[in-house]
mmCIF file of N, CA and C in Angstrom:
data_model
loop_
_atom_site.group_PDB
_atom_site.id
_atom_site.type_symbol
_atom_site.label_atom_id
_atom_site.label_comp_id
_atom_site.label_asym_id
_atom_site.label_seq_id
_atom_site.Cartn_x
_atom_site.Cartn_y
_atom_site.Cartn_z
ATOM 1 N N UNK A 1 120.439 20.053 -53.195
ATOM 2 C CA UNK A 1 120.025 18.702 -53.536
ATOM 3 C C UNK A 1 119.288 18.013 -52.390
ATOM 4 N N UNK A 2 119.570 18.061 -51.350
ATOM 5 C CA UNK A 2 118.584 17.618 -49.830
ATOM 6 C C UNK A 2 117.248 17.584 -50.165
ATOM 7 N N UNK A 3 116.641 18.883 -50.984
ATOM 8 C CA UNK A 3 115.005 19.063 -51.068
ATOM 9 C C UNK A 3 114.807 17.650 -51.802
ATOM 10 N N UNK A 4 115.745 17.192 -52.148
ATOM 11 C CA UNK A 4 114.860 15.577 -53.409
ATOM 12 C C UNK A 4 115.170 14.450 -53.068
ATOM 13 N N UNK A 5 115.784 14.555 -51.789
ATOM 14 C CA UNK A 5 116.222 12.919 -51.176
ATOM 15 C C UNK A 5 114.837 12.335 -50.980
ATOM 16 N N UNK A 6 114.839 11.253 -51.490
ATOM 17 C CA UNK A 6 113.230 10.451 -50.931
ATOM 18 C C UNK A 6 111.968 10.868 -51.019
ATOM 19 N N UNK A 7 112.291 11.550 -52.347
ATOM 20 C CA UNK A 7 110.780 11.851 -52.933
ATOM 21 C C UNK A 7 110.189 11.113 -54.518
ATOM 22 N N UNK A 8 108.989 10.745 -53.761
ATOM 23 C CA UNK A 8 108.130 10.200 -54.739
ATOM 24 C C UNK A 8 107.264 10.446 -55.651
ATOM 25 N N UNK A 9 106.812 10.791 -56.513
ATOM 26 C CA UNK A 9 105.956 11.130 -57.305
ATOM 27 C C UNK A 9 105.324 10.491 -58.399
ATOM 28 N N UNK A 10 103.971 10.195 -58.056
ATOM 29 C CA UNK A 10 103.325 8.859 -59.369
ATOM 30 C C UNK A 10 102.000 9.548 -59.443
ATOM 31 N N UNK A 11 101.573 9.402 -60.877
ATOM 32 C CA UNK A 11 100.296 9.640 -61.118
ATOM 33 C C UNK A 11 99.559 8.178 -61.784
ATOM 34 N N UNK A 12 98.718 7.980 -61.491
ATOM 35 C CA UNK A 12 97.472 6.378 -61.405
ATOM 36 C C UNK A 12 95.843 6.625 -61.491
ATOM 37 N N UNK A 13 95.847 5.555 -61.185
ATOM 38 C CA UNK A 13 93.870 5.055 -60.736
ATOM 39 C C UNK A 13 94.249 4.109 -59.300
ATOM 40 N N UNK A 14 93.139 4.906 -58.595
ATOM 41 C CA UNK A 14 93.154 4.421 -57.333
ATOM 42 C C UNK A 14 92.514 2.784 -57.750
ATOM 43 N N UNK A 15 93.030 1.758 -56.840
ATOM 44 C CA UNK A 15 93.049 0.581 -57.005
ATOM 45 C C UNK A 15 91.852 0.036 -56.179
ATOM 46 N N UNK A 16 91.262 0.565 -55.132
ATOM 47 C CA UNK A 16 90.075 -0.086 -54.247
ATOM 48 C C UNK A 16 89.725 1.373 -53.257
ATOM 49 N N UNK A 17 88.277 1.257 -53.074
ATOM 50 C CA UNK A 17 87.947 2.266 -52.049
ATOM 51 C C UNK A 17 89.037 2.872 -50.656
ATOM 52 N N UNK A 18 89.603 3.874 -50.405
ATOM 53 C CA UNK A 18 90.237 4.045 -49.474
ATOM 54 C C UNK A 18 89.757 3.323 -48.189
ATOM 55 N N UNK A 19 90.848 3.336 -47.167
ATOM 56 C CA UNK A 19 90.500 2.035 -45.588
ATOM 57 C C UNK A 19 90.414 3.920 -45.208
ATOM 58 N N UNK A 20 89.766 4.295 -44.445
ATOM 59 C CA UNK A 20 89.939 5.362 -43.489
ATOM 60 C C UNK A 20 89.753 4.851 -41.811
ATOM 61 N N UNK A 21 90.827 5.297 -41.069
ATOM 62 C CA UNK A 21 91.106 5.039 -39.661
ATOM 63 C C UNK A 21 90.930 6.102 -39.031
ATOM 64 N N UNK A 22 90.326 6.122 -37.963
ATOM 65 C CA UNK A 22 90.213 7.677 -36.840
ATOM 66 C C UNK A 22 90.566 7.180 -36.071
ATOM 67 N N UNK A 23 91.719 7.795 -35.819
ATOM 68 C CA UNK A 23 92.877 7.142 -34.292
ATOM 69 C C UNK A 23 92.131 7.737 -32.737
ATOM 70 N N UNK A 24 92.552 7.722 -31.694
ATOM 71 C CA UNK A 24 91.933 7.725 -30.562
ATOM 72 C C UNK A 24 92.679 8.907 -29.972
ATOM 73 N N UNK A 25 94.029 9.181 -30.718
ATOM 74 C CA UNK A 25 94.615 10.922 -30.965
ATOM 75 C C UNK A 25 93.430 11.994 -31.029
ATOM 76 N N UNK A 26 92.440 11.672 -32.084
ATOM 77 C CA UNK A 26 92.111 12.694 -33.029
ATOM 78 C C UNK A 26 92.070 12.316 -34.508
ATOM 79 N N UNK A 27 93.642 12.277 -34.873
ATOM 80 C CA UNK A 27 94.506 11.826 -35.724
ATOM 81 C C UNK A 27 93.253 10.796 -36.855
ATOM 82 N N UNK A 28 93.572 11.430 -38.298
ATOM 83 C CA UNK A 28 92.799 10.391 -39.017
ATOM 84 C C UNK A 28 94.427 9.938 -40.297
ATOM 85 N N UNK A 29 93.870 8.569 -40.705
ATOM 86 C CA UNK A 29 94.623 8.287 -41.779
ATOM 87 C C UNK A 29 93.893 7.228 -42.733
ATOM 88 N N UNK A 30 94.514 7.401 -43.897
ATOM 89 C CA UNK A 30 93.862 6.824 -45.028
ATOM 90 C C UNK A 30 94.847 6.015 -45.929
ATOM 91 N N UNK A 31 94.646 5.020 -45.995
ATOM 92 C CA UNK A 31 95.269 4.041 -46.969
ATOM 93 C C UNK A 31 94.580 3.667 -48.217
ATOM 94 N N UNK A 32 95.194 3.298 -49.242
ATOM 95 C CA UNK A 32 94.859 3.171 -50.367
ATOM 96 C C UNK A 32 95.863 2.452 -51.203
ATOM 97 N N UNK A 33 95.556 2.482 -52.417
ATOM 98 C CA UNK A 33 96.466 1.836 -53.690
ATOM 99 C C UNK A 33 96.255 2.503 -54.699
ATOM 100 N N UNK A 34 97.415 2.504 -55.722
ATOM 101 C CA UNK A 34 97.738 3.223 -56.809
ATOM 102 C C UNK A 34 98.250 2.697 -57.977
ATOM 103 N N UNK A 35 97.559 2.500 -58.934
ATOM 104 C CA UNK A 35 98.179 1.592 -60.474
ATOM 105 C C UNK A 35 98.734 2.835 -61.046
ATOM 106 N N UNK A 36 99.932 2.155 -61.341
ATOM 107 C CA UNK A 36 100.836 3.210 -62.784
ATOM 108 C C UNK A 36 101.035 2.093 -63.347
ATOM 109 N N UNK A 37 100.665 2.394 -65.220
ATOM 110 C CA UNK A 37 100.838 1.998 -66.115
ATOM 111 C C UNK A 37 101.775 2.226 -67.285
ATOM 112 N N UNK A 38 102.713 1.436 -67.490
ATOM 113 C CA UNK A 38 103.823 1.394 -68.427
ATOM 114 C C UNK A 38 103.130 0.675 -69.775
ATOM 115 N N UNK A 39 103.570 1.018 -70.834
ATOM 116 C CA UNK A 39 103.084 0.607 -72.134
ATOM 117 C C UNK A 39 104.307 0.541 -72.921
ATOM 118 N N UNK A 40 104.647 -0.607 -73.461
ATOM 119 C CA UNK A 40 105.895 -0.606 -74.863
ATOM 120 C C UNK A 40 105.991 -1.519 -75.466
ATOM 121 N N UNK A 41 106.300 -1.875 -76.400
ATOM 122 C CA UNK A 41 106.533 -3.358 -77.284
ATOM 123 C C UNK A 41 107.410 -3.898 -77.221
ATOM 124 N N UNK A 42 107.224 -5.358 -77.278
ATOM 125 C CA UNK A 42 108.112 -6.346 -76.534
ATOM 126 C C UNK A 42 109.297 -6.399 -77.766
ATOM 127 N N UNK A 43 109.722 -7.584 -78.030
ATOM 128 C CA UNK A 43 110.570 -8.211 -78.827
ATOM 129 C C UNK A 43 109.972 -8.409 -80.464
ATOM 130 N N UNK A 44 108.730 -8.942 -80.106
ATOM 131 C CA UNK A 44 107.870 -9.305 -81.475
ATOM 132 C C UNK A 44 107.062 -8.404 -82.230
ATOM 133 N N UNK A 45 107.164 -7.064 -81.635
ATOM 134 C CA UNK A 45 105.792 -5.906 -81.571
ATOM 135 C C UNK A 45 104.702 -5.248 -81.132
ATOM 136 N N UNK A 46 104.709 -6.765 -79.729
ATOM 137 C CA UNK A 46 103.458 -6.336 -79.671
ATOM 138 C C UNK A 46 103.493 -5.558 -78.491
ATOM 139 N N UNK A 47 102.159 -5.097 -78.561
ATOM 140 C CA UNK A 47 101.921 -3.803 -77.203
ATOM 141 C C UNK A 47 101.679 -4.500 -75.915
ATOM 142 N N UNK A 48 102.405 -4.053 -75.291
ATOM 143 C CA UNK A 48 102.460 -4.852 -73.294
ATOM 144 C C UNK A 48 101.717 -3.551 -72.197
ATOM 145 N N UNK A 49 101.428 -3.578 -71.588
ATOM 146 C CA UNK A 49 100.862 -2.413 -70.776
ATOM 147 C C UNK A 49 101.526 -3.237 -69.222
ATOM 148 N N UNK A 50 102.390 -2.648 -68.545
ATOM 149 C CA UNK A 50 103.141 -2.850 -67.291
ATOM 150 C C UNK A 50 102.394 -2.634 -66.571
ATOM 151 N N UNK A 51 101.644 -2.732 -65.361
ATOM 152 C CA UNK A 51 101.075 -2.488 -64.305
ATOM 153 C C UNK A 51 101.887 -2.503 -62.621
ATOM 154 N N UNK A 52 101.966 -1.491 -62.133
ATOM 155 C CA UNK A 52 102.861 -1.771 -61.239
ATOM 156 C C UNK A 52 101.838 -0.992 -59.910
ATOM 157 N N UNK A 53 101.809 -1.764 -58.892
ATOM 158 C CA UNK A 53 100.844 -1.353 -57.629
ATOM 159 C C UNK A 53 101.869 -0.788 -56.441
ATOM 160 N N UNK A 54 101.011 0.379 -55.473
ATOM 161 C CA UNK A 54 101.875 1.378 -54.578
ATOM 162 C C UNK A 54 101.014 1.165 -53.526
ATOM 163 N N UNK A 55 101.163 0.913 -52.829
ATOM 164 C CA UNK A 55 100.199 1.285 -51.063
ATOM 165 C C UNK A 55 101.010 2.880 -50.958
ATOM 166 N N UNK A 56 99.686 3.685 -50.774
ATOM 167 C CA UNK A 56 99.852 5.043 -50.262
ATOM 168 C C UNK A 56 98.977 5.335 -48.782
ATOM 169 N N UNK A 57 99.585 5.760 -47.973
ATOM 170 C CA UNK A 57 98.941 5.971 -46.530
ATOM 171 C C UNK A 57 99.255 7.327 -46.461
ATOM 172 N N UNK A 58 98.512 7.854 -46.060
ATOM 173 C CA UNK A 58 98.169 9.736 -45.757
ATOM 174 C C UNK A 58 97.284 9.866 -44.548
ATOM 175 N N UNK A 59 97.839 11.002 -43.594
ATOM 176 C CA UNK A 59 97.487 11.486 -42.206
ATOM 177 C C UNK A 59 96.936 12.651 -42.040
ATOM 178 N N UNK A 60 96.165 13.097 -41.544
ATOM 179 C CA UNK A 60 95.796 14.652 -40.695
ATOM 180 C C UNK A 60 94.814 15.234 -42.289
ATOM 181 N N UNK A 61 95.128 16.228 -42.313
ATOM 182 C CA UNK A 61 94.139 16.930 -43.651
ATOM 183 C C UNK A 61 94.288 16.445 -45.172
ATOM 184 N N UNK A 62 95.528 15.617 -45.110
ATOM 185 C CA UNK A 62 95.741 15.379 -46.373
ATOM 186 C C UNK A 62 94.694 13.527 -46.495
ATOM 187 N N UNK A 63 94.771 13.170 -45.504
ATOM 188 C CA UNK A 63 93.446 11.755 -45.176
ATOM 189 C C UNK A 63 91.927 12.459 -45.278
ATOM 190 N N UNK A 64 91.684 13.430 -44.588
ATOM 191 C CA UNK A 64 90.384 14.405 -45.019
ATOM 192 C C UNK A 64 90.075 14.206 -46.126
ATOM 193 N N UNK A 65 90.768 14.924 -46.948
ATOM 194 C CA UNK A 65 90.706 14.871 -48.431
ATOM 195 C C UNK A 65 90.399 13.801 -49.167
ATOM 196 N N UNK A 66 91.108 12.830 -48.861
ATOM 197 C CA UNK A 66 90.966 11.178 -49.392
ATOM 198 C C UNK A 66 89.648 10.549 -49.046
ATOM 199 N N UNK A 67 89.386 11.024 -47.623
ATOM 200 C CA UNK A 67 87.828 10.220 -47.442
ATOM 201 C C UNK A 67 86.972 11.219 -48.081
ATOM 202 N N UNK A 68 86.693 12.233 -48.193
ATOM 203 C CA UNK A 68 86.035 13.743 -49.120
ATOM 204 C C UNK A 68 85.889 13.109 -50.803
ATOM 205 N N UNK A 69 87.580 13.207 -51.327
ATOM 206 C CA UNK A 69 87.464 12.891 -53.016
ATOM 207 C C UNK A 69 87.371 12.442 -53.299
ATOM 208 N N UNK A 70 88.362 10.839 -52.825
ATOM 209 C CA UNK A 70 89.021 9.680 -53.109
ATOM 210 C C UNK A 70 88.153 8.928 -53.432
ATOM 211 N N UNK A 71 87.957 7.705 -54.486
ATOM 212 C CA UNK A 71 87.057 6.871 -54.782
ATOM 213 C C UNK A 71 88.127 5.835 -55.594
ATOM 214 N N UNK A 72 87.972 4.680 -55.502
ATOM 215 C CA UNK A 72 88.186 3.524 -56.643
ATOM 216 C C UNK A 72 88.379 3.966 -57.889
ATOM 217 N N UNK A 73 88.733 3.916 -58.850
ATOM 218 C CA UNK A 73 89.278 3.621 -60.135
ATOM 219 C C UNK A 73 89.502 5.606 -60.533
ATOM 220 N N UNK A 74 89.161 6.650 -59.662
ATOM 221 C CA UNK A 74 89.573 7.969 -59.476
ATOM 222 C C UNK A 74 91.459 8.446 -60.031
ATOM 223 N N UNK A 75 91.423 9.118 -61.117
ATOM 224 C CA UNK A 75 92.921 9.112 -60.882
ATOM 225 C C UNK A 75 93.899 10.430 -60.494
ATOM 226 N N UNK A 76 94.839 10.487 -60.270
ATOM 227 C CA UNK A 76 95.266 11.330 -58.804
ATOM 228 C C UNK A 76 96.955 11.168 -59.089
ATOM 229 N N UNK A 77 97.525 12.083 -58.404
ATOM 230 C CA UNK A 77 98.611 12.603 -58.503
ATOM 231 C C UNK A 77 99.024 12.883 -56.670
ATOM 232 N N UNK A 78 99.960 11.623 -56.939
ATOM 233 C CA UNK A 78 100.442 11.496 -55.281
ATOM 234 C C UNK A 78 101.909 11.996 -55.097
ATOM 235 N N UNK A 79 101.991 12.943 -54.161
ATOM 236 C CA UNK A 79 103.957 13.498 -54.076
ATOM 237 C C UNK A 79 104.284 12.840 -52.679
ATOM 238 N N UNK A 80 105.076 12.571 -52.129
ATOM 239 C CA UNK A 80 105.679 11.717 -50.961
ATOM 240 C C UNK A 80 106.730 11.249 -51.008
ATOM 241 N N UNK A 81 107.271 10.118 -49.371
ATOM 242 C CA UNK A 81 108.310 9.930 -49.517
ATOM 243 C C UNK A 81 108.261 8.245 -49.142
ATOM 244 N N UNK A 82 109.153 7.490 -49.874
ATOM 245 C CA UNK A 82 109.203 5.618 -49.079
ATOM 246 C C UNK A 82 109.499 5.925 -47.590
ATOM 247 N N UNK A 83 108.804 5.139 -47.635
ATOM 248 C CA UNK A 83 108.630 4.317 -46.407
ATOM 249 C C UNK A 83 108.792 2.755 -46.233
ATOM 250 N N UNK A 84 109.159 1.885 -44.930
ATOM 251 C CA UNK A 84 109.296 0.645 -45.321
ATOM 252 C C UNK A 84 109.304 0.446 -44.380
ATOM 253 N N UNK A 85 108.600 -0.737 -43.887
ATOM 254 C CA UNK A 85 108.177 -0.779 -41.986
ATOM 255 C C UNK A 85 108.087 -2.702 -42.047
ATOM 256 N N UNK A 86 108.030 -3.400 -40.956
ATOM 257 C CA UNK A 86 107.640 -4.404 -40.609
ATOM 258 C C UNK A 86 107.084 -5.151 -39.310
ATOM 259 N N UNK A 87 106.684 -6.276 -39.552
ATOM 260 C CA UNK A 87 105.901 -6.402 -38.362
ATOM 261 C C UNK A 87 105.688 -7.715 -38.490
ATOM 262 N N UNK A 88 105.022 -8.954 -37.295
ATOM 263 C CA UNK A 88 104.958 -10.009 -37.306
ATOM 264 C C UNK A 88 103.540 -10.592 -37.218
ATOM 265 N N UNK A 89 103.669 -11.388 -37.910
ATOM 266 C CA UNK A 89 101.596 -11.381 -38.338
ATOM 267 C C UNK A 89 101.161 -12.297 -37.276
ATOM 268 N N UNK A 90 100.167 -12.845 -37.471
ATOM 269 C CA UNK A 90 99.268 -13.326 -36.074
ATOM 270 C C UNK A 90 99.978 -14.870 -35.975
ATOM 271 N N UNK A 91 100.525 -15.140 -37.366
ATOM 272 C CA UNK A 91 101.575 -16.495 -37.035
ATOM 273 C C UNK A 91 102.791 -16.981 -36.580
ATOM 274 N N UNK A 92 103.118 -15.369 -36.674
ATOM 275 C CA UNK A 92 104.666 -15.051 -36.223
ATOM 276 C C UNK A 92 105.238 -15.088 -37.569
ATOM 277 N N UNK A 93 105.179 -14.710 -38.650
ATOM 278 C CA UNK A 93 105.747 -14.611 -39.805
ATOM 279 C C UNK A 93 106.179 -13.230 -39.790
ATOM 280 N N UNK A 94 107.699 -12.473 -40.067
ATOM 281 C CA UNK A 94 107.656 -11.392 -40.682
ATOM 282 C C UNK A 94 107.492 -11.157 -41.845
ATOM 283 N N UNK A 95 106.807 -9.684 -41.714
ATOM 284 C CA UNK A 95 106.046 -9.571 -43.254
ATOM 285 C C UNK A 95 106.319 -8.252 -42.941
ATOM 286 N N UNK A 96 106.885 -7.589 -44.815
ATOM 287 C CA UNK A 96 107.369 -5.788 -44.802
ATOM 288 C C UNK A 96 106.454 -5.449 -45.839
ATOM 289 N N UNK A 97 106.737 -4.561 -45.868
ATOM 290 C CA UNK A 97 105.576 -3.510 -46.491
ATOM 291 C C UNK A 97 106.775 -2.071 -47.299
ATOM 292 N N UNK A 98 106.522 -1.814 -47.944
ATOM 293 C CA UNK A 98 106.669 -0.436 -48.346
ATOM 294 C C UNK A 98 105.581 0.688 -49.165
ATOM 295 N N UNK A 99 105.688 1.459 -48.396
ATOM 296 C CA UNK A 99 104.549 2.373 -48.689
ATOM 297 C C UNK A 99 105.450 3.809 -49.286
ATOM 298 N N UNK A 100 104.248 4.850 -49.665
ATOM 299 C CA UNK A 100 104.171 6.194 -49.708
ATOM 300 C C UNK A 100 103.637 7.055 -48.667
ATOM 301 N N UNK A 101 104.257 7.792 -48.229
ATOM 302 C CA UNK A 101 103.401 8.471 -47.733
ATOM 303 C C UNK A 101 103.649 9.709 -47.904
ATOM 304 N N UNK A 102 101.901 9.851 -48.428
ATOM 305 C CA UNK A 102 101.690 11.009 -49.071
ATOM 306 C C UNK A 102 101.476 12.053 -48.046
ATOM 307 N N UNK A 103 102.096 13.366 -48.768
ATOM 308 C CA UNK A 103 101.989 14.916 -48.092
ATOM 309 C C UNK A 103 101.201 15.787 -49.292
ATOM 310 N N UNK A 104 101.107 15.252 -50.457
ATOM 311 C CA UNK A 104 100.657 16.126 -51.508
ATOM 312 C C UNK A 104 99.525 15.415 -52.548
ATOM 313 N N UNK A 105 98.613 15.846 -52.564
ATOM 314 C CA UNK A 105 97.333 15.058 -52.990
ATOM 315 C C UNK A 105 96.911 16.099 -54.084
ATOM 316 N N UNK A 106 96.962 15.286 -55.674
ATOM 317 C CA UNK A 106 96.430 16.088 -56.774
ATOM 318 C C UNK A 106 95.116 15.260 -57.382
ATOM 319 N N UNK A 107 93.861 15.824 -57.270
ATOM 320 C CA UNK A 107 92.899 14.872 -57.963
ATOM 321 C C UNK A 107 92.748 15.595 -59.469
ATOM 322 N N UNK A 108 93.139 14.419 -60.014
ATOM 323 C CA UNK A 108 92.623 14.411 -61.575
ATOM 324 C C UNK A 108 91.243 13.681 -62.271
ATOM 325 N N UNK A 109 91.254 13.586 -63.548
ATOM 326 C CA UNK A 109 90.064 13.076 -64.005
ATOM 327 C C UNK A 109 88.870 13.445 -63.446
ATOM 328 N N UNK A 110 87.820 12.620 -64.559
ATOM 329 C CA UNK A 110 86.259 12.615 -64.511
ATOM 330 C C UNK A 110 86.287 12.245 -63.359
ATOM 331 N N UNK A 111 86.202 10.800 -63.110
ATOM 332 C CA UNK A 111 85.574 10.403 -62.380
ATOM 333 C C UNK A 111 85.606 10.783 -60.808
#
């Protein structure tokens, strides 16, 4: 059971052009967003479509790939694990985040 602690798996449409970063390592990484869509009928019948948004960040060859395939409204099959980090913004506000980060990159669809 260990192999499935903290693993993620969502398939979507990328939400906006990937950010790509080239660190001063070497090191590249790529951030992005991911819509998964839920669909079911409410109380009255009618059809609802859920929309739920993911920040996915990916490093080393698997960021390659993302600046290579990756495009906006592209849809894709991300495997990874949460993540959840924080930090204090330029006002001194803390502000968290939870991400994916992806190790396994599936491109689907046309586009």
């Amino acid at each position: 059971m260990s192999t499935i602690r903290n693993k993620v798996q969502l398939i979507g449409n990328v939400g906006r052009e990937p950010e790509i970063v080239n660190l001063e390592s070497g090191k590249k990484l790529a951030k992005f967003s991911v819509a998964t869509n839920e669909n079911y009928k409410n109380g009255n019948g009618e059809r609802v479509t859920d929309t739920q948004w993911h920040n996915i960040v990916a490093w080393g060859k698997t960021a390659e790939l993302v600046e290579k395939y990756v495009n906006k409204g592209k849809e894709v099959g991300v495997e990874g694990k949460l993540t959840s980090r924080s930090w204090d913004d330029k006002d001194g506000t803390k502000r968290y985040i939870t991400e994916v980060v992806c190790n396994e990159l599936l491109l689907l669809g046309q586009k």
